[in-house]
Coordinates of C-alpha atoms in Angstrom, one line a residue:
M1 CA 41.0 -35.8 128.7
L2 CA 36.8 -35.9 128.0
L3 CA 36.8 -33.9 131.3
H4 CA 39.4 -31.5 130.3
R5 CA 37.7 -30.5 127.2
T6 CA 34.4 -30.2 128.3
T7 CA 35.7 -27.8 130.6
F8 CA 37.3 -25.5 127.9
I9 CA 33.8 -25.7 125.9
L10 CA 32.3 -24.2 129.1
L11 CA 34.8 -21.6 129.4
L12 CA 34.4 -20.5 125.9
T13 CA 30.9 -19.5 126.6
L14 CA 31.6 -17.6 129.7
L15 CA 34.2 -15.7 127.4
A16 CA 31.5 -15.1 125.0
G17 CA 29.2 -13.6 127.5
A18 CA 32.4 -11.5 129.0
S19 CA 32.3 -10.3 125.7
A20 CA 28.6 -9.4 125.3
S21 CA 28.6 -7.4 128.0
G22 CA 31.9 -5.2 127.6
Q23 CA 34.2 -6.7 130.3
T24 CA 37.9 -7.0 129.2
L25 CA 39.0 -10.6 127.8
S26 CA 42.2 -12.2 129.0
K27 CA 43.5 -11.8 125.5
T28 CA 45.6 -9.1 123.6
T29 CA 43.3 -7.1 121.0
D30 CA 46.1 -7.9 118.5
D31 CA 46.2 -11.2 118.6
D32 CA 44.9 -12.8 115.1
G33 CA 43.2 -16.5 114.9
S34 CA 41.3 -15.3 111.8
K35 CA 43.6 -16.3 109.1
Y36 CA 43.9 -19.9 107.4
T37 CA 45.2 -21.1 103.9
S38 CA 42.8 -21.2 101.2
I39 CA 44.5 -21.3 98.0
G40 CA 45.5 -24.9 98.0
N41 CA 43.6 -28.2 99.2
L42 CA 45.0 -28.0 102.9
S43 CA 43.1 -25.7 105.1
L44 CA 45.5 -24.7 107.8
T45 CA 44.8 -22.1 110.6
V46 CA 47.7 -19.6 111.7
T47 CA 48.1 -17.2 114.4
N48 CA 50.4 -14.6 115.2
Y49 CA 50.9 -15.6 118.5
G50 CA 52.9 -19.2 118.3
T51 CA 50.1 -21.1 117.7
L52 CA 48.5 -23.6 114.4
G53 CA 45.4 -24.6 114.5
N54 CA 42.4 -23.5 116.2
G55 CA 41.6 -26.4 118.8
F56 CA 38.3 -26.5 116.1
T57 CA 36.7 -23.2 117.8
G58 CA 35.7 -22.4 114.4
W59 CA 34.2 -25.5 113.6
P60 CA 32.6 -26.0 110.9
N61 CA 33.2 -22.4 109.5
Q62 CA 36.7 -22.0 110.1
P63 CA 38.9 -24.8 109.7
S64 CA 41.7 -26.0 111.8
L65 CA 44.0 -28.3 109.2
E66 CA 41.3 -29.7 106.4
Y67 CA 42.3 -31.9 103.4
P68 CA 40.9 -32.1 101.4
K69 CA 38.9 -28.1 101.6
G70 CA 35.5 -28.3 102.1
S71 CA 35.7 -32.0 103.4
G72 CA 35.3 -31.9 106.6
I73 CA 38.3 -34.2 107.4
E74 CA 40.0 -32.5 110.1
H75 CA 43.5 -33.4 110.7
L76 CA 45.3 -30.9 113.4
F77 CA 43.9 -29.8 117.1
L78 CA 46.5 -27.5 117.5
G79 CA 50.5 -27.2 117.0
G80 CA 53.0 -24.7 117.9
L81 CA 57.3 -24.2 118.0
W82 CA 59.2 -25.2 120.7
V83 CA 62.9 -23.5 121.6
G84 CA 64.8 -24.8 124.1
A85 CA 68.2 -23.9 125.1
I86 CA 70.9 -23.2 127.8
P87 CA 71.5 -19.5 128.4
R88 CA 75.3 -18.9 128.5
G89 CA 76.2 -19.0 132.4
E90 CA 73.2 -21.2 133.7
G91 CA 73.3 -24.8 134.2
T92 CA 69.8 -25.1 133.4
A93 CA 67.7 -25.3 130.0
R94 CA 64.8 -23.3 129.5
V95 CA 62.5 -24.1 126.7
S96 CA 59.7 -21.8 125.6
T97 CA 56.5 -23.4 123.6
G98 CA 54.0 -22.1 121.3
A99 CA 51.1 -24.6 122.5
V100 CA 51.0 -28.1 124.6
D101 CA 49.2 -30.5 125.6
I102 CA 46.4 -28.7 127.3
G103 CA 43.2 -29.5 124.9
S104 CA 42.3 -25.9 124.6
V105 CA 43.6 -22.2 122.8
R106 CA 43.7 -20.2 125.7
R107 CA 45.7 -17.7 125.2
L108 CA 45.9 -16.9 128.8
A109 CA 47.1 -20.9 129.9
E110 CA 50.7 -22.7 131.3
G111 CA 52.6 -23.7 128.3
F112 CA 51.0 -20.9 125.8
E113 CA 54.0 -19.0 126.0
M114 CA 54.3 -17.0 122.8
T115 CA 52.7 -13.5 122.6
S116 CA 52.0 -10.9 119.6
N117 CA 53.0 -7.4 120.8
P118 CA 50.9 -4.6 120.1
G119 CA 49.9 -3.6 116.8
S120 CA 51.3 -6.9 115.4
V121 CA 49.2 -7.7 112.3
I122 CA 49.2 -10.8 109.7
T123 CA 50.5 -9.9 106.7
Q124 CA 49.1 -11.3 103.4
R125 CA 51.1 -11.8 99.7
S126 CA 50.7 -13.3 96.7
T127 CA 52.8 -14.0 93.9
L128 CA 49.9 -14.1 91.4
S129 CA 49.1 -11.0 89.7
E130 CA 45.3 -11.2 89.7
S131 CA 45.5 -11.2 93.5
P132 CA 44.4 -8.9 95.8
Y133 CA 47.9 -9.5 97.8
F134 CA 50.0 -9.1 95.0
D135 CA 53.7 -8.5 96.1
L136 CA 56.7 -8.5 94.3
S137 CA 58.5 -9.9 97.5
A138 CA 55.9 -12.7 97.8
I139 CA 57.2 -16.3 97.8
S140 CA 53.8 -18.6 96.7
H141 CA 50.5 -18.0 95.6
Q142 CA 49.6 -17.4 99.4
D143 CA 52.0 -16.3 102.2
Y144 CA 50.8 -14.9 105.7
V145 CA 53.8 -13.4 108.0
M146 CA 53.7 -13.0 111.1
E147 CA 56.0 -12.1 114.4
F148 CA 55.7 -13.1 117.8
T149 CA 58.1 -13.7 120.8
D150 CA 58.9 -15.1 123.9
R151 CA 59.9 -12.4 125.4
N152 CA 56.9 -10.9 127.3
T153 CA 56.1 -12.9 130.9
R154 CA 52.4 -11.1 130.9
I155 CA 49.9 -10.4 128.3
P156 CA 50.7 -6.8 126.7
D157 CA 47.4 -5.7 126.8
T158 CA 46.1 -6.8 129.5
G159 CA 48.7 -7.3 131.8
D160 CA 47.9 -11.2 133.3
S161 CA 50.6 -13.0 134.0
I162 CA 51.8 -16.0 131.7
P163 CA 52.0 -19.0 134.3
N164 CA 55.6 -20.6 134.8
H165 CA 57.1 -18.5 132.0
Q166 CA 60.9 -18.1 131.7
P167 CA 61.8 -16.5 128.4
L168 CA 65.1 -17.6 126.7
G169 CA 64.7 -14.2 124.6
V170 CA 64.1 -15.2 121.2
D171 CA 61.8 -13.3 118.4
I172 CA 60.4 -15.6 116.2
R173 CA 59.1 -14.6 112.3
L174 CA 56.9 -16.9 110.8
E175 CA 56.3 -17.2 107.0
T176 CA 53.8 -19.7 105.6
Y177 CA 53.4 -20.7 101.9
A178 CA 50.6 -22.6 99.9
W179 CA 50.0 -22.7 96.3
N180 CA 47.5 -23.9 93.9
F181 CA 49.1 -26.1 91.7
P182 CA 48.0 -30.0 91.4
F183 CA 51.2 -31.1 92.3
A184 CA 51.9 -28.6 95.6
D185 CA 48.2 -28.3 96.8
F186 CA 48.6 -30.3 99.4
F187 CA 51.1 -28.9 101.7
V188 CA 51.6 -25.5 103.7
I189 CA 55.5 -24.9 104.2
L190 CA 56.5 -23.0 107.9
N191 CA 59.6 -20.8 107.3
Y192 CA 60.6 -20.0 111.2
T193 CA 63.4 -17.8 111.5
V194 CA 64.2 -17.8 115.7
K195 CA 66.5 -14.6 117.0
N196 CA 68.2 -14.2 120.0
A197 CA 66.5 -10.9 121.0
G198 CA 68.1 -11.2 124.5
T199 CA 71.4 -10.6 126.0
Q200 CA 72.7 -13.9 127.0
V201 CA 74.4 -16.2 124.8
L202 CA 72.5 -19.4 123.8
D203 CA 74.2 -22.6 123.6
S204 CA 72.7 -26.0 123.1
L205 CA 70.0 -24.6 120.5
H206 CA 67.0 -27.4 119.7
I207 CA 63.9 -26.3 117.9
G208 CA 60.9 -28.4 117.4
L209 CA 57.3 -28.5 116.1
W210 CA 54.5 -29.9 118.4
N211 CA 51.4 -31.0 117.3
N212 CA 48.2 -32.8 118.9
G213 CA 47.0 -34.2 115.5
V214 CA 43.8 -36.1 115.4
V215 CA 42.3 -36.7 112.1
R216 CA 38.9 -37.4 112.0
N217 CA 35.7 -37.0 109.4
T218 CA 33.6 -34.0 111.1
K219 CA 30.8 -35.0 108.4
L220 CA 31.0 -38.4 110.2
T221 CA 31.5 -37.1 113.9
G222 CA 29.6 -33.9 113.9
R223 CA 31.1 -31.4 116.3
P224 CA 34.8 -32.3 117.4
G225 CA 35.0 -33.4 121.3
G226 CA 35.0 -36.2 123.7
R227 CA 36.9 -39.4 124.6
D228 CA 35.6 -41.2 121.7
F229 CA 36.7 -38.5 118.8
Y230 CA 40.2 -38.1 120.3
N231 CA 40.9 -41.4 121.0
H232 CA 41.3 -43.1 117.4
S233 CA 45.0 -41.6 116.2
A234 CA 47.9 -43.4 115.5
K235 CA 51.5 -42.2 114.7
N236 CA 54.8 -43.3 113.6
Y237 CA 58.1 -41.7 112.3
V238 CA 59.8 -42.7 108.8
D239 CA 63.6 -40.9 110.0
S240 CA 64.8 -41.2 106.4
L241 CA 62.4 -38.8 105.3
R242 CA 62.3 -36.9 108.5
L243 CA 58.1 -37.4 108.7
G244 CA 56.3 -38.2 111.6
Y245 CA 52.7 -38.3 110.4
T246 CA 49.6 -39.2 111.7
F247 CA 45.9 -41.1 110.8
D248 CA 42.7 -42.0 111.9
F249 CA 42.8 -46.0 112.9
D250 CA 39.8 -47.5 112.5
G251 CA 37.2 -44.2 112.2
A252 CA 35.2 -45.9 115.3
P253 CA 32.7 -45.2 116.7
Y254 CA 31.3 -43.2 114.1
G255 CA 31.9 -45.3 110.7
P256 CA 34.7 -45.8 108.2
S257 CA 38.2 -44.5 108.8
A258 CA 38.9 -40.9 107.0
N259 CA 41.7 -42.5 105.1
S260 CA 44.2 -39.8 105.0
Y261 CA 47.4 -39.0 106.6
I262 CA 48.8 -35.8 107.9
G263 CA 52.6 -35.8 108.1
Y264 CA 54.9 -33.6 109.7
K265 CA 58.1 -32.7 107.9
L266 CA 61.5 -31.1 108.4
L267 CA 62.8 -29.6 105.5
G268 CA 65.9 -27.8 106.4
A269 CA 67.7 -25.6 108.3
T270 CA 70.1 -22.8 108.0
P271 CA 72.7 -23.0 109.1
F272 CA 72.9 -27.1 109.5
P273 CA 72.8 -28.5 112.9
L274 CA 76.4 -29.6 114.6
K275 CA 78.3 -32.3 114.1
R276 CA 78.6 -35.0 116.5
D277 CA 81.9 -37.2 116.9
S278 CA 81.9 -41.2 117.2
S279 CA 81.4 -41.3 120.8
G280 CA 78.4 -38.8 120.2
A281 CA 79.8 -35.8 121.5
V282 CA 79.1 -32.1 119.8
T283 CA 81.5 -31.1 117.7
A284 CA 82.4 -27.4 116.6
S285 CA 81.5 -28.4 112.9
A286 CA 77.9 -28.0 111.2
L287 CA 77.0 -30.5 109.0
D288 CA 78.0 -30.7 105.8
S289 CA 74.6 -31.5 103.5
L290 CA 71.0 -32.1 103.9
A291 CA 71.6 -36.0 103.5
Q292 CA 72.9 -36.3 107.3
L293 CA 70.1 -33.7 108.6
A294 CA 68.4 -37.6 109.4
G295 CA 70.5 -38.1 112.3
H296 CA 70.2 -34.7 113.8
T297 CA 66.0 -35.1 113.6
Y298 CA 64.5 -36.3 116.9
Y299 CA 60.8 -38.0 117.1
N300 CA 58.9 -38.3 119.9
G301 CA 55.3 -39.1 120.8
W302 CA 53.6 -39.7 123.8
K303 CA 49.8 -40.1 125.1
F304 CA 47.9 -36.8 125.7
N305 CA 48.7 -35.3 129.0
N306 CA 49.7 -38.4 130.1
R307 CA 51.2 -38.8 134.0
A308 CA 50.2 -42.3 134.2
G309 CA 52.2 -46.0 132.8
S310 CA 55.5 -46.4 130.8
Q311 CA 57.5 -42.7 131.7
V312 CA 58.2 -42.9 128.0
Y313 CA 54.8 -42.0 127.2
F314 CA 54.6 -39.1 129.7
Y315 CA 53.9 -35.5 129.1
P316 CA 57.2 -33.7 129.1
E317 CA 55.5 -31.6 132.5
F318 CA 59.0 -29.7 133.1
D319 CA 61.4 -27.6 131.0
D320 CA 64.6 -29.7 132.3
N321 CA 64.5 -32.6 134.0
P322 CA 68.0 -35.0 133.5
S323 CA 67.1 -37.7 136.2
E324 CA 63.8 -38.6 134.4
E325 CA 63.9 -37.6 130.7
F326 CA 61.2 -38.5 129.0
R327 CA 59.3 -35.7 131.7
G328 CA 61.6 -33.1 130.2
K329 CA 61.2 -31.0 127.7
F330 CA 64.7 -30.2 126.7
Q331 CA 65.1 -33.6 127.1
R332 CA 62.7 -34.8 124.5
L333 CA 64.3 -32.5 122.1
K334 CA 67.6 -33.5 121.8
R335 CA 66.9 -37.0 121.2
S336 CA 63.9 -39.6 120.0
M337 CA 62.1 -41.7 122.3
P338 CA 63.1 -45.8 121.9
K339 CA 62.6 -47.5 118.8
V340 CA 60.1 -49.9 120.3
N341 CA 58.3 -47.7 121.6
L342 CA 58.1 -45.5 118.6
E343 CA 57.0 -48.5 116.7
A344 CA 54.5 -49.2 119.4
L345 CA 52.4 -45.9 118.2
N346 CA 50.7 -47.2 115.3
R347 CA 50.0 -50.9 116.1
P348 CA 46.8 -52.3 118.0
T349 CA 47.3 -53.1 121.7
N350 CA 47.3 -56.9 120.6
V351 CA 50.6 -56.5 118.5
K352 CA 54.3 -56.3 119.7
A353 CA 56.8 -54.2 118.7
S354 CA 59.8 -55.8 117.1
D355 CA 61.4 -57.0 120.8
G356 CA 58.3 -58.9 121.3
L357 CA 57.8 -57.5 124.4
T358 CA 56.3 -54.1 124.0
D359 CA 52.7 -53.8 123.7
G360 CA 51.3 -51.4 120.9
E361 CA 49.3 -48.5 121.8
A362 CA 47.2 -47.3 119.0
P363 CA 44.7 -46.3 119.0
A364 CA 44.9 -43.4 121.5
S365 CA 45.0 -39.9 121.8
M366 CA 48.6 -38.4 121.2
T367 CA 50.8 -35.5 120.7
D368 CA 54.1 -35.8 118.8
L369 CA 57.4 -33.7 118.6
L370 CA 59.7 -33.0 115.4
S371 CA 63.0 -31.3 116.6
V372 CA 66.3 -30.7 115.3
G373 CA 69.9 -29.5 116.9
P374 CA 71.9 -28.7 118.2
F375 CA 72.7 -25.5 116.4
Q376 CA 75.8 -23.7 117.0
S377 CA 75.5 -21.2 119.8
L378 CA 73.4 -18.1 119.1
A379 CA 74.8 -14.9 120.1
P380 CA 72.3 -11.8 120.8
G381 CA 71.3 -10.9 117.5
E382 CA 72.1 -14.1 115.5
S383 CA 69.3 -16.1 113.9
V384 CA 68.7 -19.5 112.9
Q385 CA 66.0 -20.5 110.3
V386 CA 64.1 -23.8 110.5
V387 CA 61.6 -24.9 107.8
F388 CA 58.9 -27.7 108.3
A389 CA 55.7 -28.6 106.6
Y390 CA 52.6 -29.7 107.0
V391 CA 51.7 -32.4 104.0
A392 CA 48.4 -34.3 103.5
G393 CA 48.0 -37.0 101.7
K394 CA 45.4 -39.8 101.3
K395 CA 45.7 -43.5 102.0
F396 CA 46.9 -45.8 99.5
G397 CA 44.7 -48.5 98.4
A398 CA 42.2 -50.9 99.9
G399 CA 44.1 -51.2 102.7
L400 CA 42.6 -51.2 106.4
S401 CA 44.4 -47.9 107.8
S402 CA 44.6 -50.1 111.2
A403 CA 47.2 -52.1 109.0
D404 CA 49.6 -49.1 108.6
Y405 CA 52.4 -51.0 110.7
L406 CA 52.4 -54.0 108.5
N407 CA 51.9 -51.8 104.8
P408 CA 53.8 -48.7 103.8
Q409 CA 52.2 -49.0 100.7
L410 CA 49.2 -47.3 102.3
R411 CA 51.9 -44.3 102.9
R412 CA 52.4 -44.0 99.0
I413 CA 50.8 -41.0 98.2
L414 CA 51.9 -39.3 101.2
Y415 CA 55.6 -40.0 100.5
A416 CA 55.2 -38.6 96.8
N417 CA 53.5 -35.4 98.5
A418 CA 56.4 -34.9 101.0
S419 CA 58.8 -35.0 98.1
W420 CA 56.8 -32.3 96.4
A421 CA 57.3 -30.6 99.9
Q422 CA 61.1 -31.1 99.7
Q423 CA 61.8 -29.8 96.1
A424 CA 60.1 -27.0 97.0
Y425 CA 62.4 -26.0 99.8
D426 CA 65.4 -27.1 98.1
G427 CA 65.2 -25.2 95.0
E428 CA 68.2 -24.4 93.4
D429 CA 70.3 -25.8 95.8
L430 CA 69.8 -29.3 94.1
N431 CA 73.1 -31.0 96.3
G432 CA 71.4 -30.2 99.6
N433 CA 74.8 -28.2 101.0
N434 CA 73.3 -24.9 102.0
R435 CA 75.1 -23.2 99.2
L436 CA 74.8 -22.1 95.6
D437 CA 77.3 -24.1 93.3
V438 CA 78.2 -23.5 89.7
G439 CA 75.2 -24.3 87.5
E440 CA 72.5 -24.1 90.0
D441 CA 71.9 -20.6 89.7
I442 CA 68.5 -20.8 87.7
N443 CA 67.1 -17.9 87.7
G444 CA 70.4 -15.9 87.2
D445 CA 70.7 -14.0 90.0
G446 CA 73.8 -14.9 92.2
K447 CA 72.0 -16.3 95.3
L448 CA 70.7 -19.3 96.6
S449 CA 66.8 -19.4 96.1
R450 CA 64.6 -21.4 97.8
F451 CA 60.8 -22.4 97.5
T452 CA 60.6 -22.2 94.2
L453 CA 58.2 -24.7 91.7
P454 CA 58.4 -25.4 88.4
Q455 CA 55.5 -23.4 86.6
P456 CA 52.8 -24.9 84.8
P457 CA 50.8 -22.7 82.4
R458 CA 48.4 -20.0 84.3
Q459 CA 44.7 -20.5 84.8
P460 CA 43.0 -19.9 81.7
R461 CA 39.8 -17.5 82.2
V462 CA 36.5 -19.7 82.5
R463 CA 32.9 -18.5 81.8
S464 CA 30.0 -21.6 82.2
V465 CA 26.1 -21.0 80.2
V466 CA 23.7 -23.5 81.7
E467 CA 20.7 -24.4 79.8
D468 CA 17.7 -27.1 80.0
Q469 CA 19.6 -30.4 79.9
K470 CA 23.1 -28.3 78.7
V471 CA 26.3 -26.9 80.0
T472 CA 28.8 -25.3 77.8
I473 CA 32.0 -24.4 79.3
Y474 CA 33.9 -21.1 77.6
W475 CA 37.3 -20.5 78.1
D476 CA 39.8 -17.8 77.0
R477 CA 43.1 -18.5 74.6
V478 CA 45.7 -15.6 76.4
Q479 CA 45.9 -16.6 80.0
A480 CA 47.7 -20.1 79.4
E481 CA 49.1 -19.6 76.0
E482 CA 51.2 -16.7 76.8
S483 CA 52.2 -18.7 79.9
F484 CA 56.1 -17.9 80.7
D485 CA 58.1 -20.7 82.6
P486 CA 61.1 -19.5 84.6
I487 CA 62.6 -22.7 85.4
S488 CA 62.7 -23.8 81.4
R489 CA 62.9 -20.1 80.1
R490 CA 60.5 -20.8 77.5
Y491 CA 57.0 -20.5 76.9
D492 CA 56.0 -24.1 76.7
F493 CA 51.9 -24.3 76.8
E494 CA 50.7 -27.5 75.5
G495 CA 46.7 -27.8 75.8
Y496 CA 44.0 -28.0 77.7
R497 CA 42.0 -30.6 80.1
V498 CA 38.3 -30.4 81.0
Y499 CA 36.9 -32.4 84.0
R500 CA 33.7 -33.1 85.2
S501 CA 31.6 -34.7 88.0
N502 CA 29.1 -37.5 87.6
P503 CA 25.7 -36.3 88.6
G504 CA 24.6 -37.2 92.6
V505 CA 28.5 -37.9 93.6
E506 CA 28.3 -34.9 96.2
I507 CA 25.6 -37.4 97.9
K508 CA 27.5 -40.5 97.7
N509 CA 31.0 -39.1 98.9
P510 CA 30.7 -35.4 99.5
E511 CA 33.9 -35.5 101.7
N512 CA 35.5 -35.8 98.3
F513 CA 33.5 -33.7 96.3
L514 CA 36.2 -31.8 94.8
L515 CA 38.2 -34.5 94.0
S516 CA 35.7 -36.5 92.1
M517 CA 36.1 -35.1 89.0
N518 CA 37.2 -37.2 85.8
L519 CA 38.5 -36.6 82.9
A520 CA 36.2 -35.7 80.2
G521 CA 38.5 -33.9 77.7
E522 CA 41.8 -33.6 76.3
F523 CA 42.9 -31.2 73.8
D524 CA 46.7 -30.3 72.7
R525 CA 48.9 -28.9 70.0
S526 CA 49.4 -30.7 66.7
D527 CA 53.2 -29.6 66.2
N528 CA 55.3 -31.4 68.1
A529 CA 55.8 -35.1 69.6
V530 CA 53.8 -34.2 72.9
G531 CA 50.4 -35.8 74.0
F532 CA 47.7 -37.1 71.5
N533 CA 48.5 -33.8 69.3
T534 CA 44.8 -33.6 68.5
G535 CA 44.7 -30.1 68.1
F536 CA 42.3 -27.3 68.9
D537 CA 40.0 -27.1 65.9
R538 CA 37.0 -29.4 67.8
I539 CA 36.7 -26.4 70.4
R540 CA 37.8 -23.7 68.9
L541 CA 35.4 -20.8 68.0
A542 CA 35.1 -18.6 64.7
A543 CA 34.9 -15.9 66.5
P544 CA 35.3 -15.0 70.3
K545 CA 32.3 -15.5 72.3
T546 CA 31.6 -12.4 74.6
F547 CA 29.2 -11.7 77.3
D548 CA 27.6 -8.3 78.4
G549 CA 29.9 -6.6 81.3
D550 CA 33.0 -8.8 81.0
T551 CA 35.7 -7.8 78.7
V552 CA 37.2 -11.2 78.2
E553 CA 37.4 -12.9 74.9
Y554 CA 36.5 -16.7 74.8
W555 CA 37.7 -18.2 72.0
Y556 CA 37.4 -22.3 73.2
Q557 CA 34.4 -24.4 74.7
Y558 CA 32.9 -27.5 75.6
P559 CA 31.3 -29.5 74.8
P560 CA 32.7 -29.8 71.4
K561 CA 30.2 -27.9 68.7
D562 CA 29.6 -32.0 67.0
D563 CA 29.3 -33.2 70.7
P564 CA 25.5 -33.4 72.0
V565 CA 26.6 -34.1 75.5
T566 CA 23.6 -33.8 78.1
S567 CA 23.1 -33.4 81.1
L568 CA 20.6 -34.1 83.5
N569 CA 17.9 -31.3 85.4
G570 CA 18.0 -30.5 88.4
W571 CA 21.5 -32.3 89.2
Q572 CA 24.7 -30.5 90.2
Y573 CA 27.9 -31.0 88.2
L574 CA 31.2 -29.6 88.8
Y575 CA 33.5 -28.7 85.5
G576 CA 37.3 -27.6 85.9
V577 CA 39.6 -26.4 83.2
S578 CA 43.2 -26.6 83.4
A579 CA 46.0 -25.6 81.4
F580 CA 49.3 -27.7 80.9
D581 CA 52.7 -27.7 79.4
G582 CA 55.2 -30.2 77.3
G583 CA 57.6 -30.8 80.3
D584 CA 61.1 -30.3 80.3
S585 CA 63.1 -33.1 79.6
S586 CA 66.7 -31.0 79.7
N587 CA 66.0 -30.5 83.2
G588 CA 64.1 -33.7 84.2
L589 CA 60.6 -32.1 84.9
P590 CA 57.6 -34.1 83.5
S591 CA 54.3 -32.3 82.0
L592 CA 53.1 -30.1 84.5
E593 CA 49.2 -29.2 85.1
S594 CA 47.7 -25.9 86.3
A595 CA 45.2 -25.8 88.9
K596 CA 41.9 -26.2 87.6
V597 CA 39.0 -23.3 87.4
V598 CA 36.1 -24.9 88.4
K599 CA 32.8 -24.2 88.3
R600 CA 29.5 -25.5 90.2
V601 CA 26.5 -25.7 88.0
V602 CA 23.0 -26.7 88.3
P603 CA 21.2 -27.3 84.5
G604 CA 18.1 -26.6 84.1
T605 CA 14.9 -25.2 82.4
R606 CA 14.6 -21.6 81.4
P607 CA 12.5 -19.4 84.2
A608 CA 9.1 -19.4 83.2
A609 CA 7.6 -16.3 81.5
A610 CA 6.3 -13.2 83.6
G611 CA 2.7 -14.5 83.3
D612 CA 3.1 -18.0 84.2
K613 CA 2.0 -18.0 87.9
N614 CA 1.3 -21.8 88.6
V615 CA 2.6 -23.4 91.6
Y616 CA 5.3 -26.1 90.5
V617 CA 6.5 -29.0 92.8
Y618 CA 10.0 -30.8 91.7
P619 CA 9.8 -33.9 92.0
N620 CA 6.5 -34.6 91.0
P621 CA 5.5 -37.5 92.5
Y622 CA 7.9 -37.4 95.4
Y623 CA 10.1 -40.9 95.9
A624 CA 11.2 -41.6 99.1
N625 CA 14.7 -42.3 99.6
A626 CA 15.6 -41.0 95.8
A627 CA 19.3 -40.7 95.0
W628 CA 19.7 -36.6 95.3
D629 CA 17.6 -37.3 99.0
L630 CA 20.0 -37.6 102.3
G631 CA 18.8 -39.7 105.1
G632 CA 17.8 -37.0 107.8
E633 CA 14.6 -35.5 108.3
R634 CA 16.3 -31.9 107.3
T635 CA 18.4 -33.2 104.0
R636 CA 15.0 -34.8 102.0
K637 CA 14.9 -32.7 99.0
I638 CA 11.4 -31.3 97.5
Y639 CA 11.4 -27.7 95.1
F640 CA 8.3 -25.4 95.1
A641 CA 8.4 -22.5 92.5
N642 CA 6.1 -19.6 91.6
L643 CA 4.7 -19.9 95.3
P644 CA 2.7 -16.4 96.1

């Protein structure tokens, strides 16, 4: 694998050289791999040619799948959709793949069989009225909409043949949804619609999400690459949640584990797959509810591009291979791997699976596939919708990541986050039967609405002012206090929370800087039984504060006028302001909080008078290994002022 990845890096260099010299690249000019989710805390690269993630080719400027945002903790090399079916009248299945075990994001390669059509673009939409992408048809705070197809056997713009590709004749529309709410900023939903655009009926249709997950803290590893980087992952699957997951097994050889999970969750499908009878034969009737879907969801994990050892861990290199089921993509799509081999994916090599015979396989470089089916035969012009989600979560507690197989509590946050993703998908479908029933039409539009979340108040508008040993945060009252919740159908603003980071935390724990803010103050209405009933008198101004060139009227300030909070000059702080509501007991909703409006500030003395031209050095005297210094020669800090 190391040789393979190194070869790809050299290829990228050659392609870059070809571009500079004006030569034609083997890549359609309408391909777009520049977009990634940025509204929440999970940053995922999406493309209009079937792949997810970017193989770290944009590192460190563009994330592949980073969580938390800005942390440098990556979770995915590459992902892509797999679609398998048997064309009516043929006895052999075909599988079209968006990405496979190749360690490459090259467009011209076997297994990269989805293409964009000329003129194809990725559209961005948002439900946020202040967004430049505001659109009444938007679903989330940041939608990406893209279309691609498996029908081309050649790259449209170049004519280059896609190796060994036999199209099924499907067109695919992918819509991704992301939110900035703190209870939803850790997942991105992938809403796939697969349409039969060919001339043959597609029987035994199965659809899957393939992933080459690798969880690493690139602040420790540096540029991703090499055997050591990829060979320390572990995986497993929770069938009751339809949730596969990957984690950094031990952090070796770079340092501590990233202490982070990435989950791949099947949220649902419309229509449901077909039932099986007691003998396992497929019937003509679809499942009745989401609760039955786990029995038709399949998980497989294997070693990266592997063709040695036990066949259960082989890479499935053939579309259809009934005689050697673990080497066939279609066979992988329609059944799970044996339980004991699944157990081995997150166990150390010196620990046996439950049969007492099968050795553990972790850590290793692995890929996996989460799939669902079979669906009813898909006639030309018909479509099926399958919805997945990437869900991230920090490890819970102080236990070692390598003990994941012993301690499900380590996944407590991941499970809670996955539950929120499922709630977003379910929307009004409270009983999970894919139908709008009496009492479920919350928004009154007569349709089953999915991808809905309860709405916290809108974020306040925030402004920061820095002075000598002082930071003052101001915010308005209109934005949050006039928010309307479409679920509870009332104005339910309750109060504000102010957060602040401690000085130096970005040095000691840079990957979690954005998560490091502590609650500094909470202020809420005094006329109900919710919260502390502090009122707003301490932070409310007698008259609004205004600033030149800014039309916003700021009615609140922190710290309160009677609270002399001081800050250290020259140190970086994060301040965050959020609004929260009172919850809705009648609908079983807890109090919800908006995303924080974050301000990054460094307090200090005001600029010197124009006539002061003396040169200053800070800190003076300089102390080696001071708290604000990092360890390297390029990260030690000293400031100069008024240099000529």
